[in-house]
Amino acid sequence: MVAKWDDNLISRIQQANDIVDVVSEYLSLTKRGKEWVGLCPFHTDHRPSLYVSPTKQIFKCFACGAGGDVLKFVQMKENLTFIQAVERLAQRVGISLEGFKRRRAEQNNGTLSPTELAKLNTWAMKHWVANLWDKTQGAAAREYLAQRKISQETARTWQLGFAPDSWDDLLKKAAQENIPEHLLVESGLAVRRANTSGCYDKFRNRLMFPIADVTGRIAGFGGRTLGQDPAKYMNSPATALFDKSQLLYGLRQGREAIVKAGRAVVVEGYTDVLMAHQNGIKTVVAALGTSLTQDHTRVLRRYADRIILVFDSDAAGRSAAGRALEVCLSGKVDIRLAFVPEGKDPCDFLVEHGPAAFETVIEAAEDVLSFKWRQLNEQMAEQDSLPKQTETVGQFLQTVAAAVQAGQTDPLELAVLIGRLSALLQTPKSRIDEQLQRLLKQKPPVERTQQGSSETRTSDVDDQTAVTKARREILEVLIQEPGLYATVFGRFTLADFGSAGPMREIAEAGLPSLEAGQEPQPADLYRRIESPQTAAILTEMTFADGSKGPGARRLVDALEVLEVDRHRRDIESHKTHLTDDAVEPLQRIYGFLKQQKGNPRCGGLQ
Ligand SMILES: [Zn+2]
C-alpha cells in the first residue's frame, strides 16, 4: 500500500500530467462531446473504443475493459512497474523523487543493505559451522546427521552448522566482536524481547542450513530442531535478502546441472536436497517450507523449461496439483508431478533404494494437466458408476478456466493450452476453444485468500463466493455514491475485505478518504492501486450500471453477508481453545444467521 505522505507526492505528479496530453503522446485522440476518443492500444481496436475524460482524468476502453488514471496508462503502455511509472511521469514534469525513493527503500529493506546482511549471515554461519565440528558441543547434531546418513563431506560442502540450546550463544559471540545487537535483530538472527529490554537468539538447539542465493550470498537460514520443539523447521524472517517466494535451496549448487539436464526437480525438505546431491543427482532443489510460487517458476525457467515436483504421497500431490496447474499455466513452463512410493520422503528413499531408483521415480513424473484430468475422472467414478464424458470434460475445463484466470494467461499461451487440451480430451480444438472462452467470460476472477492451501470444501467455496460478491457490492455502491458511507459508518473495517486480493486493494485505496469525510474521485483511487488488473476491476465497478436497485438497500444487504462471515471467522479462530460442547451451539447460531442471509431481501447476493 502507498503510504500517506507518498500519496500526496504521487497526487502532485498525477495532477501535473494531464491525461489527455500524455495519452496523445502515444496515439491520436479526437474530441467527442466532453471526452476524447481514440484507438485502444491494449487490444486490437478497429473503431475508437478508448475514452479519455479530461474532467475525471481517467481513461476507459469500452471493448477490452482496460481503465485507470494517467499513471496506470503509462504503466500499462510502457510495461512498467507502478513505481517506474511514477518516476517516468515525475521526470516528465520535473518533480524530484529523492525523498520518496529513500522512504520506499527503507520501507522495503530496513536499514541494512543486502551486502551488509550477507556479511552478518556469513559471520553467523561460520560460528555455527565451528559449533558443529566442536568435539563436545556438536556431538548431538553430528549424531543426527549420521542417523540421516548425511556424510561429513556433504555437511562440510553445504556448510551445515549447529545453533546450541542457549538463549545467547550467538549474542555473546557478537558482543565479543563488537557487533551491535540491533544488527542481529534486523538480520533476523536475534529477536527483541516483547516486554523487557534485551534480545535472545532466534535459532536454538537447531541444525542450521545456510541458504545461498544464486550469486552465492548467504541470504538466510533454515533450522531443524534437534529437540522436541513443535516447530520442526524455522526459517529466517523476510529481509532485503531473504525472500522465501524467490529463493530455492540448492539452486546455487545445482544450477549448472539443471541447465545441462533441462530440468529442475523440486523436493520438500533440505535433507532431501542434500541426499540427492550426495547421490550425484544435482538437479534437485527445495522451496523453503512453502509450496512452489509463480516467482519460483520464473526463477527456475531461466535454467530449465521442465519442473518436476516430487511428493511423498499421492494425497500431498493431489492437494498441490490445483495450485501447480495454475502456476504452470501462467508460467509458460512444463510442470510434472512425481510420487515417491511407500510414502517415504526422498531422503529415506534414496538411502534405501539408491539413485537409480530415484531417477526412475522422476522419469515416471506425470504432466500436471493430465494428472488433474485423471484425478477428476477418479472422483467422478467414485460419485457415479457411469460418469458422463461431456460432464467430466465440462468440469475439467472449469478447473482450467479458473487456473487461467488466476494466473492471467495471455492469448498466445491460451492457444497452446487449447492444443494440449484437445489432444488430452480427444475433443476438437474448436469445441474446447468455444467452451473455454464461454467459461472465461462467465467466471469472475478468483480471489485467492490462502496461497497453496488444499482444496476447500464446497460449502466454504459457496460462502466465499457470497462474501466476495458482498465485498464487491459494498465497494461498488460506495464508489458510485460515496455519500452513503455516513449511513453505514462503523459497520465494517478494512479487515472485512480479506488479507489480500483486488477487493482488499480497492478498500485500502478508498476507505481512508471516506473515513476522513472525503469523497474519493476515481483518479484518487487509481493512484493508490498498483496493479493494472485491479485497476481494470475498479473500472468495471466505477462504470457498472445502476439498474441493480437503490444503493442504500444493496449496501445493507451486502453488510449482512459480511457480518455473518465475521461470526464464522470468530468461531473458527476460537475453535482451537474451545471444547466440542462449546463449539456446537456457536455453529448452530452461525447456521441460523446463514439461513437469515437466505431471506428474500438478500436474494441478489446468493
Ligand atoms: Zn481496449
XYZ file of C-alpha atoms and ligand atoms in Angstrom:
607
model
C 0.000 0.000 0.000
C 1.154 3.511 -0.758
C 1.938 5.462 2.409
C 0.105 8.699 3.092
C 2.991 11.135 2.628
C 3.781 9.443 -0.674
C 0.155 9.639 -1.737
C 0.407 13.437 -1.609
C 3.505 13.404 -3.783
C 2.031 10.946 -6.266
C -1.113 13.061 -6.351
C 1.016 16.077 -7.334
C 2.642 14.076 -10.121
C -0.738 12.829 -11.292
C -2.208 16.318 -11.399
C 0.801 17.786 -13.197
C 0.451 15.252 -16.018
C -2.779 15.926 -17.856
C -4.131 12.602 -19.075
C -5.215 13.936 -22.492
C -1.704 15.323 -23.123
C 0.019 12.128 -22.053
C -2.261 9.754 -23.967
C -1.898 11.989 -27.064
C 1.823 11.298 -27.000
C 1.038 7.647 -27.732
C -1.987 7.777 -30.033
C -4.177 10.297 -31.768
C -7.290 11.425 -29.942
C -10.308 13.211 -31.345
C -12.776 15.259 -29.383
C -16.238 13.795 -28.953
C -18.546 15.790 -26.709
C -16.871 16.319 -23.353
C -14.477 13.456 -23.935
C -11.661 12.382 -26.222
C -11.660 9.082 -28.099
C -9.002 7.006 -29.847
C -7.965 3.507 -30.851
C -7.276 1.466 -27.732
C -3.617 0.372 -27.527
C -4.426 -2.520 -25.189
C -6.331 -4.649 -27.674
C -6.664 -4.809 -31.473
C -9.082 -1.957 -31.889
C -10.797 -1.239 -35.218
C -13.032 1.592 -34.146
C -12.213 4.042 -31.387
C -13.110 2.328 -28.095
C -10.804 4.235 -25.789
C -12.405 7.155 -23.969
C -10.360 9.728 -22.108
C -12.103 12.061 -19.714
C -10.335 15.396 -19.108
C -12.653 16.268 -16.224
C -12.251 12.980 -14.360
C -8.642 12.489 -15.552
C -9.235 8.824 -16.316
C -9.363 6.562 -19.377
C -11.522 3.581 -20.147
C -11.776 1.157 -23.039
C -15.342 0.059 -23.660
C -14.190 -3.003 -25.594
C -11.460 -4.642 -23.507
C -12.197 -3.111 -20.113
C -8.791 -1.514 -19.552
C -9.037 1.600 -17.444
C -7.233 3.827 -14.999
C -5.575 7.165 -14.450
C -2.579 8.683 -16.207
C -0.136 6.594 -14.125
C -1.897 3.372 -14.998
C -1.912 4.293 -18.698
C 1.849 4.805 -18.790
C 2.435 1.759 -16.595
C 0.475 -0.483 -18.947
C 1.583 1.104 -22.208
C 5.277 1.006 -21.333
C 5.077 -2.225 -19.361
C 6.480 -0.597 -16.227
C 6.067 -1.291 -12.541
C 3.927 1.189 -10.640
C 6.986 2.902 -9.184
C 8.678 3.120 -12.579
C 5.549 4.790 -13.958
C 5.621 7.283 -11.076
C 9.279 8.005 -11.859
C 8.621 8.396 -15.570
C 5.836 10.930 -15.070
C 7.714 12.779 -12.322
C 10.575 13.221 -14.758
C 8.201 14.424 -17.458
C 7.159 17.397 -15.319
C 10.408 17.845 -13.375
C 9.312 16.749 -9.881
C 12.089 15.354 -7.652
C 11.641 11.892 -6.188
C 14.695 11.634 -3.938
C 12.882 11.531 -0.577
C 10.259 9.200 -1.953
C 12.810 6.710 -3.236
C 14.665 6.695 0.074
C 11.484 6.086 2.095
C 10.468 3.371 -0.301
C 13.823 1.629 0.124
C 13.678 1.840 3.919
C 10.121 0.596 3.995
C 11.085 -2.442 1.974
C 14.509 -3.237 3.294
C 15.125 -1.902 6.760
C 18.393 -0.034 7.069
C 20.777 -2.898 6.325
C 21.821 -3.257 2.726
C 21.819 -6.720 1.138
C 25.619 -6.733 1.249
C 25.647 -5.985 4.983
C 23.020 -8.661 5.594
C 25.054 -11.224 3.674
C 28.129 -10.306 5.705
C 26.307 -10.815 9.009
C 24.816 -14.100 7.836
C 28.215 -15.362 6.740
C 29.618 -14.422 10.136
C 26.831 -16.352 11.921
C 27.239 -19.301 9.577
C 30.951 -19.593 10.375
C 30.184 -19.560 14.089
C 27.589 -22.317 13.711
C 29.866 -24.407 11.482
C 32.565 -24.216 14.186
C 29.978 -25.335 16.766
C 29.030 -28.364 14.679
C 32.594 -29.614 14.439
C 33.410 -28.785 18.056
C 34.205 -32.101 19.696
C 31.733 -31.938 22.561
C 29.286 -29.192 21.615
C 28.410 -30.555 18.173
C 28.147 -34.235 19.111
C 24.345 -34.487 19.180
C 23.954 -32.632 15.884
C 26.554 -34.843 14.210
C 24.736 -37.872 15.589
C 21.543 -36.665 13.879
C 23.402 -36.265 10.561
C 24.792 -39.777 10.889
C 21.297 -41.136 11.511
C 20.026 -39.482 8.349
C 23.087 -40.852 6.505
C 24.293 -37.379 5.581
C 28.044 -37.701 5.147
C 30.556 -35.422 6.848
C 31.735 -34.354 3.422
C 28.213 -33.265 2.457
C 27.808 -31.422 5.759
C 31.051 -29.552 5.149
C 30.308 -28.774 1.494
C 26.889 -27.360 2.372
C 28.323 -25.551 5.415
C 25.796 -27.003 7.825
C 26.052 -25.696 11.358
C 24.746 -26.078 14.866
C 22.970 -23.466 16.986
C 23.209 -24.760 20.595
C 20.400 -24.835 23.136
C 21.169 -21.384 24.524
C 19.430 -18.003 24.585
C 22.589 -16.036 23.905
C 25.250 -18.187 22.230
C 25.284 -16.005 19.118
C 24.644 -12.767 21.032
C 27.676 -13.412 23.259
C 29.843 -14.033 20.236
C 28.558 -10.766 18.730
C 29.360 -8.865 21.943
C 32.932 -10.213 21.889
C 33.357 -8.902 18.373
C 31.599 -5.566 18.992
C 28.724 -6.294 16.637
C 25.726 -4.257 17.867
C 22.647 -6.200 18.986
C 20.261 -4.261 16.774
C 22.041 -5.515 13.658
C 21.398 -9.096 14.729
C 17.747 -8.253 15.250
C 17.465 -6.588 11.850
C 19.040 -9.524 10.092
C 16.700 -11.939 11.877
C 19.432 -13.718 13.832
C 18.129 -12.430 17.164
C 14.701 -11.442 18.448
C 13.871 -8.472 20.676
C 12.086 -9.408 23.922
C 8.471 -8.309 23.976
C 8.098 -6.771 27.444
C 11.539 -6.209 28.874
C 14.655 -4.906 27.218
C 17.223 -7.118 25.546
C 17.262 -9.832 22.896
C 17.648 -13.556 22.517
C 18.984 -15.883 19.807
C 16.349 -16.788 17.253
C 17.775 -20.222 16.451
C 18.293 -22.512 19.439
C 19.127 -26.221 19.501
C 18.858 -26.480 15.750
C 20.794 -27.938 12.865
C 21.415 -24.935 10.616
C 21.116 -24.966 6.827
C 22.539 -21.783 5.274
C 20.547 -20.735 2.222
C 22.516 -19.070 -0.552
C 21.069 -17.016 -3.377
C 22.285 -17.797 -6.904
C 25.156 -15.353 -6.568
C 26.391 -17.269 -3.522
C 25.484 -14.723 -0.842
C 24.111 -16.281 2.346
C 20.566 -14.918 2.269
C 19.224 -16.613 5.396
C 18.862 -19.886 7.242
C 16.624 -22.833 7.785
C 16.968 -24.534 11.154
C 15.764 -28.009 12.087
C 15.078 -28.658 15.732
C 17.188 -31.307 17.436
C 14.875 -31.343 20.441
C 11.123 -31.515 20.907
C 10.268 -28.057 19.578
C 6.847 -28.256 17.906
C 8.198 -26.034 15.120
C 10.265 -28.690 13.379
C 11.688 -26.197 10.904
C 12.232 -22.487 11.340
C 13.389 -20.024 8.701
C 14.930 -16.564 8.834
C 12.340 -13.781 8.670
C 11.986 -11.806 5.450
C 14.762 -9.280 4.839
C 16.055 -7.408 1.806
C 17.988 -10.561 1.003
C 15.732 -13.331 2.235
C 12.583 -13.724 0.162
C 11.025 -17.153 0.514
C 8.915 -16.735 -2.595
C 12.065 -16.437 -4.724
C 14.798 -18.491 -3.070
C 15.329 -22.189 -3.637
C 17.600 -24.327 -1.501
C 20.266 -25.959 -3.647
C 19.833 -23.784 -6.736
C 23.244 -22.189 -6.247
C 24.853 -25.640 -6.068
C 22.690 -27.299 -8.702
C 22.175 -24.642 -11.357
C 24.754 -25.934 -13.811
C 23.408 -29.472 -13.640
C 19.880 -28.089 -14.064
C 20.854 -26.207 -17.228
C 22.596 -29.271 -18.617
C 19.656 -31.587 -17.923
C 16.998 -29.035 -18.884
C 15.030 -29.939 -15.779
C 14.733 -28.950 -12.142
C 13.458 -31.391 -9.538
C 11.698 -29.742 -6.605
C 11.506 -31.669 -3.333
C 10.116 -30.591 0.011
C 12.945 -30.835 2.525
C 16.501 -29.631 2.989
C 17.737 -33.142 3.781
C 16.097 -34.415 0.566
C 18.238 -31.945 -1.388
C 21.396 -32.959 0.478
C 20.818 -36.672 -0.032
C 20.070 -36.255 -3.747
C 23.254 -34.245 -4.314
C 25.225 -36.714 -2.192
C 23.975 -39.412 -4.578
C 25.021 -37.430 -7.627
C 21.556 -36.151 -8.595
C 22.333 -32.454 -8.678
C 19.214 -31.132 -10.367
C 17.339 -31.235 -7.047
C 16.240 -28.092 -5.176
C 13.680 -27.311 -2.463
C 11.321 -24.432 -1.759
C 11.743 -23.076 1.766
C 8.793 -24.583 3.578
C 6.288 -23.101 1.134
C 4.643 -24.510 -1.942
C 6.097 -23.539 -5.292
C 5.163 -19.964 -6.203
C 4.994 -18.241 -9.571
C 8.160 -16.387 -8.615
C 9.927 -19.714 -8.103
C 8.893 -20.875 -11.562
C 10.053 -17.589 -13.026
C 13.450 -18.152 -11.397
C 13.681 -21.806 -12.440
C 12.609 -21.039 -16.002
C 15.888 -19.207 -16.502
C 17.659 -22.538 -16.098
C 15.262 -25.179 -17.377
C 11.882 -25.462 -19.034
C 10.752 -28.555 -17.213
C 9.974 -28.613 -13.499
C 9.246 -31.848 -11.668
C 7.566 -31.610 -8.285
C 8.248 -34.608 -6.083
C 5.754 -35.536 -3.370
C 5.985 -38.208 -0.725
C 2.349 -39.185 -1.032
C -0.448 -39.112 -3.529
C -2.555 -37.064 -1.095
C 0.060 -34.315 -0.828
C 0.323 -34.245 -4.609
C -3.425 -34.102 -5.049
C -3.836 -31.091 -2.852
C -0.916 -29.319 -4.517
C -1.993 -30.169 -8.066
C -4.546 -27.376 -8.410
C -2.040 -24.743 -7.442
C 0.671 -26.332 -9.590
C -1.692 -26.214 -12.545
C -2.237 -22.509 -12.024
C 1.487 -21.834 -11.747
C 2.144 -23.994 -14.787
C -0.433 -22.259 -16.986
C 0.796 -18.807 -16.096
C 4.496 -19.588 -16.089
C 4.901 -20.967 -19.621
C 6.615 -23.929 -18.079
C 6.133 -27.662 -18.184
C 5.284 -28.914 -14.700
C 5.143 -32.607 -13.833
C 4.317 -34.412 -10.631
C 6.220 -37.416 -9.313
C 5.443 -39.582 -6.314
C 7.867 -41.412 -4.074
C 6.418 -44.852 -3.355
C 5.667 -46.162 0.139
C 5.028 -42.654 1.476
C 8.742 -42.133 2.053
C 10.474 -38.791 1.814
C 13.094 -38.647 -0.961
C 15.934 -38.663 1.582
C 14.947 -42.016 3.115
C 14.037 -43.431 -0.276
C 17.483 -42.576 -1.644
C 19.194 -44.126 1.367
C 17.248 -47.341 0.954
C 16.981 -47.725 -2.810
C 19.785 -45.630 -4.277
C 19.964 -43.015 -7.040
C 18.852 -45.221 -9.951
C 15.527 -45.973 -8.267
C 15.015 -42.278 -7.563
C 15.736 -41.443 -11.215
C 13.023 -43.924 -12.168
C 10.581 -42.089 -9.901
C 11.488 -38.794 -11.579
C 11.222 -40.309 -15.062
C 7.701 -41.510 -14.262
C 6.508 -37.969 -13.489
C 3.105 -37.125 -14.908
C 2.171 -33.898 -16.661
C 0.103 -31.729 -14.298
C -2.733 -31.256 -16.807
C -3.186 -34.964 -17.331
C -2.771 -35.609 -13.598
C -5.606 -33.202 -12.883
C -7.689 -34.821 -15.613
C -7.103 -38.307 -14.197
C -7.829 -37.088 -10.677
C -11.151 -35.666 -11.806
C -12.093 -38.854 -13.627
C -11.415 -40.852 -10.483
C -13.539 -38.502 -8.412
C -16.391 -38.737 -10.894
C -16.116 -42.501 -10.960
C -16.409 -42.611 -7.171
C -19.534 -40.488 -7.170
C -21.294 -42.148 -10.045
C -20.854 -45.561 -11.569
C -21.205 -44.180 -15.091
C -19.674 -40.732 -15.344
C -20.792 -38.827 -18.394
C -17.822 -37.896 -20.511
C -19.180 -34.488 -21.520
C -19.907 -33.585 -17.919
C -16.399 -34.516 -16.845
C -14.890 -32.522 -19.696
C -17.037 -29.560 -18.687
C -15.865 -29.749 -15.091
C -12.270 -30.110 -16.131
C -12.478 -27.073 -18.381
C -13.941 -25.152 -15.484
C -10.877 -26.021 -13.386
C -8.642 -24.966 -16.245
C -10.575 -21.721 -16.722
C -10.192 -20.860 -13.044
C -6.460 -21.533 -13.243
C -6.166 -19.481 -16.423
C -7.918 -16.549 -14.784
C -5.957 -16.726 -11.570
C -2.710 -16.899 -13.499
C -3.598 -14.305 -16.141
C -2.620 -16.450 -19.098
C -2.099 -14.463 -22.289
C -3.835 -15.309 -25.616
C -0.778 -16.976 -27.118
C -0.370 -19.337 -24.161
C -4.077 -19.999 -24.309
C -3.779 -21.196 -27.910
C -1.021 -23.629 -26.914
C -3.114 -24.797 -23.978
C -6.139 -25.429 -26.179
C -3.990 -27.614 -28.406
C -2.851 -29.676 -25.413
C -6.372 -29.986 -24.035
C -7.664 -31.073 -27.411
C -5.154 -33.921 -27.519
C -5.724 -34.887 -23.896
C -9.519 -34.856 -24.002
C -9.746 -36.117 -27.583
C -12.082 -33.283 -28.432
C -11.754 -30.900 -31.416
C -9.874 -27.661 -30.741
C -12.784 -25.512 -31.878
C -15.090 -27.015 -29.249
C -12.563 -26.636 -26.458
C -11.897 -23.062 -27.519
C -15.591 -22.235 -27.595
C -16.304 -23.803 -24.194
C -13.258 -22.296 -22.553
C -13.982 -18.805 -23.880
C -17.519 -19.064 -22.562
C -16.258 -20.118 -19.114
C -13.660 -17.367 -19.072
C -16.357 -14.782 -19.717
C -18.683 -16.215 -17.084
C -16.459 -16.662 -14.100
C -15.224 -13.631 -12.203
C -11.525 -13.696 -11.336
C -10.969 -15.957 -8.361
C -9.974 -14.056 -5.288
C -7.285 -16.087 -3.675
C -7.171 -15.944 0.075
C -4.735 -18.660 1.027
C -1.895 -19.475 -1.271
C -1.115 -23.104 -1.723
C -3.877 -24.326 0.535
C -5.539 -27.578 -0.337
C -8.944 -27.731 -1.913
C -11.679 -26.212 0.192
C -14.970 -27.895 0.954
C -17.754 -26.944 -1.440
C -19.863 -25.182 1.188
C -16.906 -22.992 2.086
C -16.458 -22.162 -1.567
C -20.104 -21.096 -1.807
C -19.760 -18.984 1.322
C -16.609 -17.435 -0.027
C -18.282 -16.574 -3.322
C -21.084 -14.827 -1.436
C -18.547 -12.959 0.684
C -16.516 -11.921 -2.357
C -19.688 -10.670 -4.019
C -20.699 -8.775 -0.892
C -17.290 -7.101 -0.635
C -17.527 -6.020 -4.236
C -21.099 -4.825 -3.799
C -20.179 -2.597 -0.855
C -17.244 -1.046 -2.663
C -19.170 -0.608 -5.908
C -22.005 1.238 -4.183
C -19.621 3.442 -2.211
C -17.584 4.295 -5.322
C -20.726 5.352 -7.140
C -22.450 7.008 -4.183
C -19.788 7.909 -1.609
C -22.389 9.963 0.261
C -23.921 6.719 1.546
C -20.843 5.974 3.639
C -22.210 8.038 6.527
C -25.221 5.700 6.804
C -23.051 2.616 7.358
C -20.174 4.195 9.253
C -18.599 1.779 11.759
C -20.282 -1.321 10.379
C -17.162 -2.675 8.689
C -13.399 -2.292 8.659
C -10.573 -2.991 6.260
C -10.266 -6.486 7.763
C -13.650 -7.387 6.279
C -12.109 -7.230 2.812
C -9.715 -10.134 3.323
C -5.971 -10.022 3.747
C -5.121 -9.698 0.061
C -6.662 -9.556 -3.397
C -8.284 -6.878 -5.548
C -11.151 -6.067 -3.150
C -8.683 -5.523 -0.339
C -6.589 -3.234 -2.561
C -9.608 -1.196 -3.600
C -10.808 -0.946 0.008
C -7.343 0.232 1.074
C -7.435 2.867 -1.643
C -10.884 4.188 -0.759
C -11.715 3.682 2.911
C -9.202 6.127 4.444
C -10.683 9.010 2.400
C -14.235 8.005 3.269
C -13.338 7.781 6.946
C -11.862 11.268 6.726
C -15.170 12.519 5.355
C -13.924 12.974 1.789
C -15.484 11.603 -1.372
C -12.654 9.943 -3.311
C -12.675 10.589 -7.060
C -11.801 7.745 -9.477
C -8.408 9.324 -10.167
C -7.657 9.256 -6.412
C -8.447 5.558 -6.208
C -6.426 4.616 -9.290
C -3.439 6.496 -7.946
C -3.335 4.233 -4.884
C -3.670 0.987 -6.807
C -0.532 -0.544 -8.198
C -1.782 -3.455 -10.288
C -3.373 -2.972 -13.739
C -5.620 -5.999 -13.088
C -7.106 -4.386 -10.003
C -7.421 -1.111 -11.927
C -9.471 -2.919 -14.583
C -11.773 -4.309 -11.876
C -12.116 -0.836 -10.380
C -13.051 0.499 -13.827
C -15.718 -2.156 -14.145
C -17.111 -1.189 -10.748
C -16.979 2.540 -11.433
C -18.977 2.158 -14.633
C -21.288 -0.667 -13.537
C -24.849 0.243 -14.416
C -27.155 1.494 -11.718
C -30.028 -0.865 -12.508
C -29.225 -3.110 -9.563
C -31.586 -1.238 -7.282
C -31.149 1.522 -4.752
C -27.625 1.776 -3.375
C -28.698 2.045 0.255
C -30.583 -1.261 0.066
C -27.713 -3.053 -1.710
C -25.296 -1.790 0.906
C -27.328 -3.061 3.862
C -27.857 -6.469 2.255
C -24.180 -6.920 1.493
C -23.201 -5.868 5.007
C -25.368 -8.635 6.434
C -23.400 -11.202 4.453
C -20.140 -9.803 5.796
C -21.448 -9.826 9.354
C -22.381 -13.495 9.115
C -18.931 -14.223 7.746
C -17.328 -12.303 10.612
C -19.165 -14.560 13.094
C -17.934 -17.597 11.221
C -14.348 -16.369 11.398
C -14.740 -15.643 15.119
C -15.920 -19.180 15.723
C -13.074 -20.585 13.636
C -10.460 -18.597 15.482
C -11.796 -19.631 18.888
C -12.365 -23.247 17.952
C -8.906 -24.355 18.978
C -9.494 -23.082 22.511
C -12.991 -24.478 22.875
C -14.325 -27.910 23.627
C -16.714 -29.524 21.161
C -19.592 -28.832 23.568
C -18.988 -25.137 23.272
C -18.489 -25.069 19.521
C -21.736 -26.817 18.736
C -24.146 -24.056 19.886
C -21.991 -21.444 18.172
C -22.217 -23.361 14.958
C -25.972 -23.527 15.333
C -26.065 -19.752 15.672
C -23.932 -19.453 12.580
C -26.271 -21.800 10.698
C -29.199 -19.675 11.786
C -27.521 -16.476 10.656
C -26.734 -18.108 7.348
C -30.392 -19.004 6.894
C -31.306 -15.408 7.606
C -28.924 -14.407 4.890
C -31.010 -16.513 2.519
C -34.093 -14.365 3.069
C -35.569 -12.547 0.064
C -34.060 -9.205 0.991
C -30.604 -10.580 0.303
C -31.637 -12.513 -2.769
C -29.360 -10.587 -5.065
C -26.292 -11.885 -3.316
C -26.897 -15.595 -3.435
Zn -9.193 -1.869 -25.320
